[in-house]
CSV table of C-alpha atoms and ligand atoms in Angstrom, one decimal:
chain,number,residue,atom,x,y,z
A,1,MET,CA,-16.7,-17.8,-25.2
A,2,THR,CA,-13.3,-16.0,-24.7
A,3,ARG,CA,-10.4,-17.4,-26.6
A,4,HIS,CA,-6.6,-16.7,-26.9
A,5,ALA,CA,-6.2,-15.6,-30.5
A,6,VAL,CA,-2.6,-15.0,-32.1
A,7,VAL,CA,-2.1,-13.0,-35.4
A,8,THR,CA,1.2,-13.1,-37.2
A,9,GLY,CA,1.6,-9.8,-39.3
A,10,GLY,CA,-0.4,-8.4,-36.2
A,11,THR,CA,1.2,-4.7,-36.4
A,12,GLY,CA,0.5,-4.5,-40.3
A,13,ALA,CA,-2.6,-2.8,-41.7
A,14,ILE,CA,-4.6,-6.0,-42.3
A,15,GLY,CA,-3.3,-7.9,-39.2
A,16,THR,CA,-4.0,-4.8,-36.8
A,17,GLU,CA,-7.8,-4.9,-37.9
A,18,ILE,CA,-7.8,-8.4,-37.4
A,19,CYS,CA,-6.7,-7.8,-33.8
A,20,ARG,CA,-9.2,-5.2,-33.3
A,21,GLN,CA,-12.1,-7.1,-34.5
A,22,LEU,CA,-11.2,-10.2,-32.6
A,23,ALA,CA,-10.6,-8.1,-29.4
A,24,GLN,CA,-14.2,-6.4,-29.9
A,25,ALA,CA,-15.6,-10.1,-30.2
A,26,GLY,CA,-14.1,-10.8,-26.5
A,27,HIS,CA,-11.0,-12.7,-27.2
A,28,ARG,CA,-7.7,-12.3,-25.7
A,29,VAL,CA,-5.4,-11.3,-28.7
A,30,THR,CA,-1.6,-11.4,-29.0
A,31,ALA,CA,-0.1,-9.8,-32.2
A,32,ILE,CA,2.9,-11.0,-33.5
A,33,GLY,CA,5.1,-8.4,-35.5
A,34,HIS,CA,8.7,-8.6,-37.0
A,35,PRO,CA,11.8,-7.7,-34.9
A,36,ALA,CA,12.4,-5.0,-37.4
A,37,GLU,CA,9.4,-3.2,-36.1
A,38,ALA,CA,10.7,-2.8,-32.5
A,39,GLN,CA,10.8,1.2,-32.9
A,40,ARG,CA,7.3,1.7,-34.0
A,41,LEU,CA,5.9,-1.0,-31.5
A,42,PRO,CA,5.1,1.6,-28.8
A,43,ALA,CA,3.0,3.8,-31.2
A,44,TRP,CA,1.1,0.8,-32.5
A,45,ARG,CA,0.4,-0.2,-28.8
A,46,GLU,CA,-0.7,3.3,-27.8
A,47,SER,CA,-2.9,3.9,-30.6
A,48,LEU,CA,-5.0,0.9,-29.9
A,49,GLN,CA,-4.8,1.8,-26.1
A,50,ARG,CA,-6.5,5.0,-27.0
A,51,ASP,CA,-9.2,3.1,-28.7
A,52,GLY,CA,-9.6,0.9,-25.6
A,53,PHE,CA,-8.0,-2.3,-27.0
A,54,GLY,CA,-5.3,-4.1,-24.7
A,55,ILE,CA,-3.5,-6.2,-27.2
A,56,GLY,CA,-0.5,-8.2,-26.5
A,57,ALA,CA,2.7,-8.1,-28.8
A,58,GLU,CA,5.4,-10.3,-29.4
A,59,LEU,CA,8.3,-9.6,-31.9
A,60,CYS,CA,9.6,-12.7,-33.6
A,61,ASP,CA,11.3,-13.6,-37.0
A,62,LEU,CA,8.9,-16.3,-37.8
A,63,SER,CA,11.0,-17.4,-40.7
A,64,ASP,CA,13.5,-18.5,-38.1
A,65,TRP,CA,12.4,-22.2,-36.8
A,66,ASP,CA,14.6,-21.7,-33.6
A,67,ALA,CA,12.8,-18.4,-33.1
A,68,CYS,CA,9.2,-20.0,-33.2
A,69,VAL,CA,10.5,-22.7,-30.6
A,70,ALA,CA,11.3,-20.1,-28.2
A,71,LEU,CA,8.2,-18.3,-28.9
A,72,ALA,CA,5.8,-21.0,-28.2
A,73,PRO,CA,6.3,-21.1,-24.4
A,74,ARG,CA,5.6,-17.3,-24.2
A,75,LEU,CA,2.4,-17.5,-26.3
A,76,GLY,CA,1.1,-20.4,-24.0
A,77,GLU,CA,-2.4,-22.0,-25.0
A,78,VAL,CA,-3.3,-20.6,-28.4
A,79,ASP,CA,-7.0,-21.4,-29.6
A,80,ILE,CA,-7.1,-19.2,-32.8
A,81,LEU,CA,-4.2,-18.6,-35.1
A,82,VAL,CA,-4.3,-16.3,-38.1
A,83,ASN,CA,-1.3,-16.4,-40.3
A,84,ALA,CA,-1.3,-13.0,-41.9
A,85,ALA,CA,2.5,-12.2,-42.1
A,86,GLY,CA,3.4,-11.5,-45.6
A,87,ILE,CA,5.8,-9.7,-47.8
A,88,THR,CA,6.1,-8.9,-51.7
A,89,ARG,CA,9.3,-8.6,-53.6
A,90,ASP,CA,7.8,-8.0,-57.0
A,91,ALA,CA,9.8,-8.4,-60.4
A,92,ARG,CA,9.4,-10.2,-63.5
A,93,LEU,CA,10.9,-13.6,-63.5
A,94,VAL,CA,13.7,-12.7,-66.0
A,95,LYS,CA,14.6,-10.2,-63.4
A,96,MET,CA,13.9,-11.9,-60.2
A,97,THR,CA,17.0,-12.7,-58.0
A,98,PRO,CA,17.4,-15.5,-55.9
A,99,GLU,CA,17.2,-13.2,-52.8
A,100,GLN,CA,13.6,-11.9,-53.8
A,101,TRP,CA,12.4,-15.5,-54.4
A,102,ARG,CA,13.7,-16.5,-51.0
A,103,ALA,CA,12.7,-13.8,-48.9
A,104,VAL,CA,9.0,-14.3,-50.0
A,105,MET,CA,9.2,-18.0,-49.5
A,106,ALA,CA,10.6,-17.6,-46.0
A,107,ALA,CA,8.3,-15.0,-44.9
A,108,ASN,CA,5.1,-16.2,-46.4
A,109,LEU,CA,5.4,-19.8,-46.2
A,110,ASP,CA,8.2,-21.0,-43.9
A,111,SER,CA,6.8,-18.8,-41.2
A,112,VAL,CA,3.3,-20.7,-41.6
A,113,PHE,CA,5.0,-24.2,-41.0
A,114,ASN,CA,7.2,-22.7,-38.2
A,115,LEU,CA,4.5,-21.4,-36.0
A,116,THR,CA,1.6,-23.7,-36.8
A,117,ARG,CA,4.0,-26.7,-36.0
A,118,GLN,CA,4.3,-25.3,-32.5
A,119,LEU,CA,0.6,-24.9,-31.8
A,120,ILE,CA,-1.1,-27.6,-33.5
A,121,GLU,CA,-0.6,-30.6,-30.9
A,122,GLY,CA,-2.0,-28.2,-28.2
A,123,MET,CA,-5.2,-27.3,-30.2
A,124,CYS,CA,-5.5,-31.0,-31.1
A,125,ALA,CA,-5.2,-32.0,-27.5
A,126,ARG,CA,-7.6,-29.7,-26.2
A,127,GLY,CA,-10.2,-30.5,-28.9
A,128,HIS,CA,-10.7,-27.1,-30.3
A,129,GLY,CA,-8.8,-24.8,-32.6
A,130,ARG,CA,-9.2,-22.2,-35.6
A,131,ILE,CA,-6.5,-21.8,-38.0
A,132,VAL,CA,-6.8,-19.1,-40.8
A,133,ASN,CA,-4.1,-18.6,-43.3
A,134,ILE,CA,-4.2,-15.3,-45.1
A,135,SER,CA,-3.7,-16.0,-48.9
A,136,SER,CA,-4.2,-13.5,-51.9
A,137,VAL,CA,-6.2,-13.2,-55.0
A,138,ASN,CA,-2.8,-13.4,-56.8
A,139,GLY,CA,-2.4,-16.9,-55.4
A,140,GLN,CA,-5.6,-17.8,-57.2
A,141,LYS,CA,-5.2,-16.2,-60.6
A,142,GLY,CA,-1.6,-15.4,-60.9
A,143,GLN,CA,0.1,-12.1,-61.1
A,144,ALA,CA,2.7,-11.2,-63.7
A,145,GLY,CA,5.8,-9.6,-61.6
A,146,GLN,CA,4.7,-12.0,-58.9
A,147,THR,CA,5.8,-15.6,-59.5
A,148,ASN,CA,7.5,-15.7,-55.9
A,149,TYR,CA,4.3,-14.3,-54.0
A,150,SER,CA,1.8,-16.0,-56.0
A,151,ALA,CA,3.6,-19.5,-55.7
A,152,SER,CA,3.8,-18.7,-52.0
A,153,LYS,CA,0.4,-17.9,-51.6
A,154,ALA,CA,-1.2,-20.8,-54.0
A,155,GLY,CA,1.2,-22.9,-51.6
A,156,LEU,CA,-0.5,-21.7,-48.5
A,157,HIS,CA,-3.8,-22.9,-49.6
A,158,GLY,CA,-2.2,-26.4,-50.2
A,159,PHE,CA,-0.9,-26.2,-46.7
A,160,THR,CA,-4.7,-25.4,-45.6
A,161,LEU,CA,-5.9,-28.3,-47.3
A,162,ALA,CA,-3.6,-30.9,-46.2
A,163,LEU,CA,-3.7,-30.0,-42.7
A,164,ALA,CA,-7.5,-29.5,-42.6
A,165,ARG,CA,-7.6,-33.0,-43.5
A,166,GLU,CA,-5.0,-34.3,-40.8
A,167,VAL,CA,-6.9,-32.3,-37.7
A,168,ALA,CA,-10.7,-32.4,-38.8
A,169,GLY,CA,-11.5,-35.1,-36.4
A,170,LYS,CA,-9.8,-33.3,-33.4
A,171,GLY,CA,-12.1,-30.1,-33.5
A,172,VAL,CA,-9.2,-28.0,-35.3
A,173,THR,CA,-10.6,-26.2,-38.5
A,174,VAL,CA,-8.2,-24.9,-41.2
A,175,ASN,CA,-9.2,-22.5,-43.6
A,176,THR,CA,-7.9,-19.8,-46.1
A,177,VAL,CA,-9.1,-16.2,-46.5
A,178,SER,CA,-7.7,-15.0,-50.0
A,179,PRO,CA,-8.0,-11.2,-50.0
A,180,GLY,CA,-8.0,-9.0,-53.2
A,181,TYR,CA,-6.4,-5.7,-53.7
A,182,ILE,CA,-6.9,-4.2,-50.2
A,183,ASP,CA,-6.0,-0.4,-49.7
A,184,THR,CA,-2.9,-0.8,-47.5
A,185,PRO,CA,1.0,0.3,-47.9
A,186,MET,CA,1.6,-2.8,-49.6
A,187,ILE,CA,-0.9,-2.0,-52.6
A,188,ARG,CA,0.5,1.7,-52.5
A,189,GLN,CA,3.8,0.5,-53.5
A,190,VAL,CA,2.6,-0.6,-56.9
A,191,ARG,CA,3.0,2.0,-59.6
A,192,GLU,CA,0.3,4.4,-60.0
A,193,GLU,CA,-0.7,3.5,-63.4
A,194,ILE,CA,-0.7,-0.1,-62.7
A,195,ARG,CA,-3.0,0.5,-59.7
A,196,VAL,CA,-5.7,2.3,-61.8
A,197,GLN,CA,-5.5,-0.6,-64.2
A,198,ILE,CA,-6.1,-3.2,-61.4
A,199,LEU,CA,-9.0,-1.0,-60.1
A,200,LYS,CA,-10.8,-1.3,-63.4
A,201,GLU,CA,-10.6,-4.9,-62.9
A,202,ILE,CA,-12.4,-5.0,-59.7
A,203,PRO,CA,-16.4,-5.1,-60.3
A,204,VAL,CA,-17.3,-3.6,-56.9
A,205,GLY,CA,-15.5,-0.6,-58.1
A,206,ARG,CA,-13.0,0.0,-55.3
A,207,PHE,CA,-10.2,-1.6,-53.2
A,208,GLY,CA,-11.0,-3.6,-50.2
A,209,THR,CA,-10.4,-2.3,-46.8
A,210,PRO,CA,-8.6,-4.3,-43.9
A,211,ALA,CA,-12.1,-4.5,-42.2
A,212,ASP,CA,-13.4,-6.4,-45.2
A,213,ILE,CA,-10.8,-8.9,-44.6
A,214,ALA,CA,-11.3,-9.0,-40.8
A,215,ARG,CA,-14.9,-9.8,-41.1
A,216,ALA,CA,-14.1,-12.8,-43.0
A,217,VAL,CA,-11.5,-13.9,-40.4
A,218,LEU,CA,-14.0,-13.5,-37.6
A,219,PHE,CA,-16.5,-15.5,-39.4
A,220,LEU,CA,-14.3,-18.5,-39.6
A,221,VAL,CA,-12.9,-18.4,-36.1
A,222,ASP,CA,-16.3,-18.5,-34.6
A,223,ASP,CA,-16.9,-21.6,-32.5
A,224,ALA,CA,-20.0,-22.1,-34.3
A,225,ALA,CA,-18.1,-22.5,-37.5
A,226,GLY,CA,-16.8,-26.0,-36.9
A,227,PHE,CA,-18.2,-27.6,-40.0
A,228,ILE,CA,-16.3,-24.9,-42.3
A,229,THR,CA,-12.7,-26.3,-42.8
A,230,GLY,CA,-10.5,-26.6,-46.0
A,231,ALA,CA,-12.2,-23.6,-47.4
A,232,ASP,CA,-10.9,-20.7,-49.3
A,233,LEU,CA,-13.0,-17.8,-48.8
A,234,SER,CA,-12.4,-15.1,-51.5
A,235,VAL,CA,-12.8,-11.3,-50.4
A,236,ASN,CA,-11.8,-9.5,-53.7
A,237,GLY,CA,-14.5,-7.5,-54.8
A,238,GLY,CA,-15.4,-9.9,-57.5
A,239,GLN,CA,-12.0,-9.5,-59.3
A,240,TYR,CA,-11.6,-13.4,-59.5
A,241,MET,CA,-14.5,-15.6,-59.3
A,242,ALA,CA,-13.8,-19.4,-59.3
B,301,CAA,N1,0.8,-9.1,-67.9
B,301,CAA,C1,1.5,-9.5,-68.8
B,301,CAA,N2,2.8,-8.8,-69.2
B,301,CAA,C2,2.9,-7.6,-68.3
B,301,CAA,C3,2.0,-7.2,-67.2
B,301,CAA,C4,1.1,-7.9,-67.0
B,301,CAA,N3,0.0,-7.8,-65.9
B,301,CAA,N4,2.4,-5.8,-66.8
B,301,CAA,C5,3.6,-5.7,-67.3
B,301,CAA,N5,4.1,-6.7,-68.3
B,301,CAA,C6,5.3,-6.6,-69.2
B,301,CAA,C7,5.0,-5.4,-70.2
B,301,CAA,O1,4.1,-5.6,-71.3
B,301,CAA,C8,6.5,-5.3,-70.5
B,301,CAA,O2,6.8,-6.1,-71.5
B,301,CAA,P1,7.9,-5.9,-72.9
B,301,CAA,O3,9.3,-5.5,-71.9
B,301,CAA,O4,8.0,-6.9,-73.6
B,301,CAA,O5,7.3,-4.3,-73.5
B,301,CAA,C9,7.1,-5.6,-69.2
B,301,CAA,O6,6.4,-6.6,-68.9
B,301,CAA,C10,7.7,-4.5,-68.5
B,301,CAA,O7,6.7,-4.3,-67.5
B,301,CAA,P2,7.0,-3.1,-66.3
B,301,CAA,O8,7.4,-1.9,-66.7
B,301,CAA,O9,6.0,-3.1,-65.4
B,301,CAA,O10,8.4,-3.8,-65.7
B,301,CAA,P3,9.4,-3.5,-64.6
B,301,CAA,O11,10.1,-4.7,-64.6
B,301,CAA,O12,9.5,-2.1,-64.6
B,301,CAA,O13,8.2,-3.8,-63.4
B,301,CAA,C11,6.9,-5.1,-61.6
B,301,CAA,C12,7.8,-5.2,-63.0
B,301,CAA,C13,7.4,-4.4,-60.7
B,301,CAA,C14,6.4,-6.4,-61.2
B,301,CAA,C15,5.5,-4.2,-62.1
B,301,CAA,O14,4.9,-4.7,-63.5
B,301,CAA,C16,4.4,-4.3,-61.1
B,301,CAA,O15,4.7,-3.7,-60.1
B,301,CAA,N6,3.2,-5.0,-61.2
B,301,CAA,C17,2.2,-5.2,-60.5
B,301,CAA,C18,2.5,-6.3,-59.5
B,301,CAA,C19,1.2,-6.4,-58.7
B,301,CAA,O16,0.2,-6.4,-58.8
B,301,CAA,N7,1.7,-6.4,-57.2
B,301,CAA,C20,0.6,-6.7,-56.2
B,301,CAA,C21,1.3,-6.1,-55.0
B,301,CAA,S1,0.0,-5.9,-53.8
B,301,CAA,C22,-0.2,-7.7,-53.4
B,301,CAA,O17,0.3,-8.8,-53.9
B,301,CAA,C23,-1.4,-7.9,-52.4
B,301,CAA,C24,-2.2,-8.9,-52.6
B,301,CAA,O18,-2.1,-10.2,-52.2
B,301,CAA,C25,-3.2,-8.5,-53.9
């Protein structure tokens, strides 16, 4: 059945691939990007169109409650919500500034509350919904230099667990996907020698791809996945096994 899927961070590396795979599965897809991406949006849209994907796009600062209130009517009915927007501001705690802490909390956690809060009642009223929150291996195991990011990503799975219980009886599932180190611009920001070290910790012997993550999301948002809720699906090449 064709569903309307919304993907936050939908213009990023992982988000774009999730959009593509959702569209390939026959869904109508709307990507949400940050207003700062306005300039690169036309090129993003064109490259998808060249590949035959007609994916809608909205720009919104999801960390802003009022902006999310204004966005909701433009989205209309949403059946699938993938919360994939996220940022890093890495620094050891001894050096971390309040701005670095707050920026990560706002982008990674406030955003999820702000948008999910707009859409959850509609999903419950219609008796169907799929929410997938994109967390991180570093929310599961912790990562030196990421007290802000690890806290936000661990918090995200707490959100999943609590909401999953609230809406389980309404046909709405809420799950987490926890990617490991995926070959994206976010990872490429990490210093070369640290990246080499991290690669050695991945038993599969490679960084993940956005397609590895999109595959897991597609599995969880399927109509037939209604008995899976409150799960945290690790997609990390074996880097962390719990
Ligand atoms: N564990 C414990 N201590 C560590 C450490 C580690 N993994 N790495 C560094 N340290 C210690 C060092 O031993 C050193 O200690 P001393 O000063 O006592 O000698 C100190 O930290 C200095 O290390 P750096 O030179 O690295 O410090 P820095 O301030 O220049 O850089 C940093 C800090 C930017 C956080 C850098 O360490 C870094 O980039 N780390 C990697 C963080 C990371 O993995 N980010 C993931 C980004 S991708 C992502 O987040 C996506 C996802 O979901 C997986």
